[in-house]
Amino acid sequence: MNLIDALGESEAEYAVCTTYPFEPLFFSNYAIDSLQDAGVATPVVLMDDHQYEKLARQQQLTSRAIGQHYYLEPVAVEDTFHPKVTFLAGEAACHVSVTSANITLGEYTTAAQLGQTATVAADSEQVTPEQLAVTQDVRSFIDQLSQEYVSGRDPRTEIQRAIQTTEWLEERTPSRTVQGGFFHNLETPILEQVRDRLGDVTTATLFAPFFGSKTTLSEIDATIDADHYEILVSDGNTHLDPDATVDAFGDSVTFRPLDHDTARWIHAKGIVFEGPWGTATLYGSPNITGQALLKTGATGNLEAALLHYEETDSSGPELWSQSSFPAVPGAERDPDKFDFADYAISGPGDSSPTISLVDARVEQVEDDEIIVRLVAPAVDDGTELAIESLSEKRSDIVWTRDADDKEDGITLRLPESWAQAIVCLDVPDEGRSNYRQITTEPTKGTRKVGDVLRDGGRESMQSLVDETLFLGVGIAPGVLTEAVSRLSEKHEQQTDEVKQEQQTEIKDSESAFSTGITSVTSTSRKPHLGVKDGMDYAEKRIESILENPPTVVSVEELIDHFDNLWYYVTRGLIRSSLATQLDQVEDDDITFETNLNVGRLHSLCAKRISKIFRSRYFRRIRIYVNQIHSLHPESTAEVLEDDKLSDVFVIYPAVTLALMEWHNESFVERFEFVRQYHEAMTIANPLLGELLIEGEQVKTRLREHESTLEDQLSALGDRMGRELALPGEFMPGLEILFYGFWYRELARISDQGLFDNEEIFERYEPAELAAMARLAVAGKDRIQSSSSYGALKKGRFDSVVRLTQGRSDPTPQLQTLIDKGQ
């Protein structure tokens, strides 16, 4: 099993992963997508500090993705930080996994691993006592780990948010006592805990890549106290001294090959305990060593494992019948017949750090500088030293502590380019510190980014637009920018087919997910630019989808992004229409308003409306929907919501026509607007065409939009100390739209007697048809009585123009509908 497969369709806001070695390029290019699809904005990866130093010296920590899209935090223990645990936290569910796999390319793709996942949903009781207990215990482990071993404040903050998000787990109580469960050695050695759970052990079967010395194995024997031991050897991959093993366990020990029919090498490790009470299998990160099984994190490795308990069963341990782990013990073999591995364990080397830099973080951003806090308790006040980055930046400083600093640290100003840099301290005559990244504290915006990532930038975008333009949420523009940046990178990566041979990519320098955005902050993006970023992304996705053959899924996504594009431009133009009502408001009363450039917002949205028509989205999207609906009518109808279709093809165009009157400005020439709209919609299939027949439903939907906007204006007015109102109504736009469509449509020879057919009234409610007719007639009256719509009277040879001059007037047909609906 591995993290990517285990995630599946999971949803979460936070993720914490632990590993011994780590490959940044592998995580950035392959694992991060699954986490972002789940909705995680900023995962936290905890890794062994010695392995972190190794990556730093090898220049493998230079990607801006680290710290920007995830935190990579080194963890120091007495020996080795070795657990392989994943904790996905959300308000709706919690997902955990415990495994033998580190987060590296080789261990995910070429090694056979053992592990297990568990999920507990907040609103479901369909969970076993074992799943609940393991999930709760993993959460407690992550919590304790962060408080005792995570020295970086920013990743610790993110982890604590994950813990707080899953507080609902504390209220769940297992229905019965759990025999097995999750084990770690933060306080007590793992083997000691496991042995206390079991009765007498008759046979213990041990397998792992690493076995300890004779002394260690003797201590393991004394702890387990089994009658018989079996050692499973993976030829060429097991480090073990057979003579020392026999001396430790005695003549009763036997050796068997761990046979498997795959090309993978065995990285799994575990112990199978058998006794009169049944069978229990311990598996996870611990090798068969004293550092892993007989010590705590304070005296040896830090490890984590699962114990799976089975009652007495003659069929043998379940482990050997798992299809996901196709390995079984072979026939007994003389130990001299095995090919044992000889792993060379390298020391830390001469460049080992002598000073502990426990935290490096951005405290504040000011223009083109950052205020950075460095925490290094062992550095004396007044010491002259240098801060160096992996990118060869260097700054000479004097270590001067703040008088009230309780962290034994300092603050200093650095250029903004130092944000996310991997740095160390170089102290003359004393050596250097370990490497750490200058991190940026996670904000509430990370969760909003997670919402956007989870739904692919579809449903969640509109709330961010409202927060940006009406609700005064300062973080929203930055969240928009950050979210669409990540989504764009992901789609570009897929389009460019960068996932080629993994071995080839490992050779390249890491640059995945480099956006230049250092954090989500209230000042990182102007509101109108945040909206622009959203519009750009929606348009980009629309064009990308239209380039490919339609499917039911792609049509649904297409409508979502078209809906968002309309939402951006119409909400932006509505917001800019309030400018005259807000002219007299003092800046001191609306501090968040000063960042909103209303003029630029208006210009961006007006130009985007024009582009929607230049790009002929109505016609192109209508063709796309027609194609798939003709092939899969029932499936297409199921996924396309009536309200969203009404918004995209009726409400937003109507609102646009109304907004042109509000602003006294033609974003698109009105005659061209109604001509292109009629061209696009007149041959639409019933899924779309019927939206223009049921007039009462459309009017109801329009009122719902108005009501939502009125609430938003009320909230905006409360913050500004003013009463705000919409500058006009949307209904005139709907009337013009229906006039522009139905007067042209009914003037066609084929449709002149359309509503004389009585079958029409068997299919549609007379009241709905009457509402449609009233809208169209009201539109005609509005054009004839208002000079604002003079442009609609200038198109030569156009049926709309001819109708206003009294030719082929379909008004009697419409009046018939009105009469029947009364």
PDB file of C-alpha atoms in Angstrom, residues 195 240 242 252 326 332 394 398 503 520 572 575 809:
ATOM      1  CA  ARG A 195       4.364  -8.106  25.037  1.00  0.00           C
ATOM      2  CA  LEU A 240      21.613 -10.269   9.403  1.00  0.00           C
ATOM      3  CA  PRO A 242      23.159 -15.836  11.027  1.00  0.00           C
ATOM      4  CA  SER A 252      15.239 -23.711  18.152  1.00  0.00           C
ATOM      5  CA  PRO A 326       2.116 -11.470  -2.182  1.00  0.00           C
ATOM      6  CA  GLU A 332      13.176 -24.211   5.972  1.00  0.00           C
ATOM      7  CA  ARG A 394      24.877  35.604   2.769  1.00  0.00           C
ATOM      8  CA  VAL A 398      25.287  40.479  15.143  1.00  0.00           C
ATOM      9  CA  GLN A 503      14.143   8.208 -13.223  1.00  0.00           C
ATOM     10  CA  VAL A 520      -1.381  33.853   1.525  1.00  0.00           C
ATOM     11  CA  GLY A 572     -17.419  42.936 -10.322  1.00  0.00           C
ATOM     12  CA  ARG A 575     -19.608  46.255  -7.171  1.00  0.00           C
ATOM     13  CA  ASP A 809     -45.145  41.138 -35.841  1.00  0.00           C
TER      14      ASP A 809
END
